[in-house]
C-alpha positions in Angstrom: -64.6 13.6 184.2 -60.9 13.3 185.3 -59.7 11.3 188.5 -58.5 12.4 191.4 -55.1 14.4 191.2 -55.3 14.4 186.9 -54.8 16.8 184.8 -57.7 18.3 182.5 -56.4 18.9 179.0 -60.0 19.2 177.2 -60.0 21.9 175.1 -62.3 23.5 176.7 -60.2 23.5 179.9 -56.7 24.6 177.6 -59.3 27.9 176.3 -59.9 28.9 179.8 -56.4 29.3 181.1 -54.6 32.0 180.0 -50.7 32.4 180.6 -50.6 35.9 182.8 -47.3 37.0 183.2 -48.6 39.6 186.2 -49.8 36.6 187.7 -48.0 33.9 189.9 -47.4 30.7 188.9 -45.3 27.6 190.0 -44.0 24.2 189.0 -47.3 21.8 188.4 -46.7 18.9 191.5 -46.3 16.5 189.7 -43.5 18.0 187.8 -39.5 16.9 187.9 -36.7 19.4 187.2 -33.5 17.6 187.1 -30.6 19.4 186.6 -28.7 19.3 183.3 -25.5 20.6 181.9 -27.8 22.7 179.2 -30.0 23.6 181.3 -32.7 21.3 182.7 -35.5 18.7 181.9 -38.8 18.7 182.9 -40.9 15.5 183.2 -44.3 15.3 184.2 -45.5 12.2 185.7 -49.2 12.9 184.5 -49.0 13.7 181.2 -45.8 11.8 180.5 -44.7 14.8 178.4 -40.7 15.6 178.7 -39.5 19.3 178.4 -36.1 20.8 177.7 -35.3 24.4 179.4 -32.0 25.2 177.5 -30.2 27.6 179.9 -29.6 28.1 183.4 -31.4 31.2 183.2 -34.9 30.4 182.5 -34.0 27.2 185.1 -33.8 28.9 187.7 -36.8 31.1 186.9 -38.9 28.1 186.4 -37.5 27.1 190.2 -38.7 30.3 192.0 -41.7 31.0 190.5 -43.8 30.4 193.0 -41.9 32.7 195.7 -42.2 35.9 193.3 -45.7 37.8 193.1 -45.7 37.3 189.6 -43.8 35.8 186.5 -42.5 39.1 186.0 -40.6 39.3 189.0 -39.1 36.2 188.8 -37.6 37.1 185.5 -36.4 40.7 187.4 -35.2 38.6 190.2 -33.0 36.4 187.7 -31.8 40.0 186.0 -33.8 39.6 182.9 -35.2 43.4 181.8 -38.2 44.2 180.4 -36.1 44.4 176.8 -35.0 41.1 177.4 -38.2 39.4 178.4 -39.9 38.2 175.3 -38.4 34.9 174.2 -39.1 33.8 178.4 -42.4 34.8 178.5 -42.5 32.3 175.3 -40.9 30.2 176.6 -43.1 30.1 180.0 -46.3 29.9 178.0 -45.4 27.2 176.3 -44.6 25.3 179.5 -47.7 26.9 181.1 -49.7 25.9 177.9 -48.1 22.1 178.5 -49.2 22.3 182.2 -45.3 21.8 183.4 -46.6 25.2 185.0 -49.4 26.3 186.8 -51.3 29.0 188.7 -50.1 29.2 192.0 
């Protein structure tokens, strides 16, 4: 059982959710971006875990997320092709698998 507003990291909850890239997703509320000169850092008041992004590219992908229908349009949104995607998606499961990110 998890309180009210907490995050459930059981494994059988982390089994269940899948990182879609067709799908939408958005920055988990209880999530900080603050701006860096690398990039940006994630915190996440819930889980206390702290996340690097480490360009300005996949910052401001992270950032709109949530207005694109899916991750993949927020990568063509931010000019990253199909032949380019790879190491974001990565990158976005990892945060999704971290629960920086969620689905929307």
């Amino acid at each position: 059982m998890t309180a009210p507003g907490a995050i459930d990291v059981s494994p059988e909850k982390k089994s269940t959710d899948t990182f879609d890239p067709g799908a939408t997703w958005r920055l988990h509320p209880q999530v900080a971006l603050r701006p860096e000169p690398f990039g940006a850092l994630l915190y996440h008041f819930g889980t206390r875990k702290l996340s690097f992004l480490k360009n300005t590219v996949i910052v401001d992908v992270v950032r709109s997320l949530g207005d694109h229908e899916s991750v993949r349009a927020a990568l063509r949104a931010h000019g990253v092709d199909e032949t380019a995607e790879r190491p974001y998606l990565h990158a976005l499961r990892t945060l999704a698998d971290s629960h920086m990110i969620v689905p929307a």
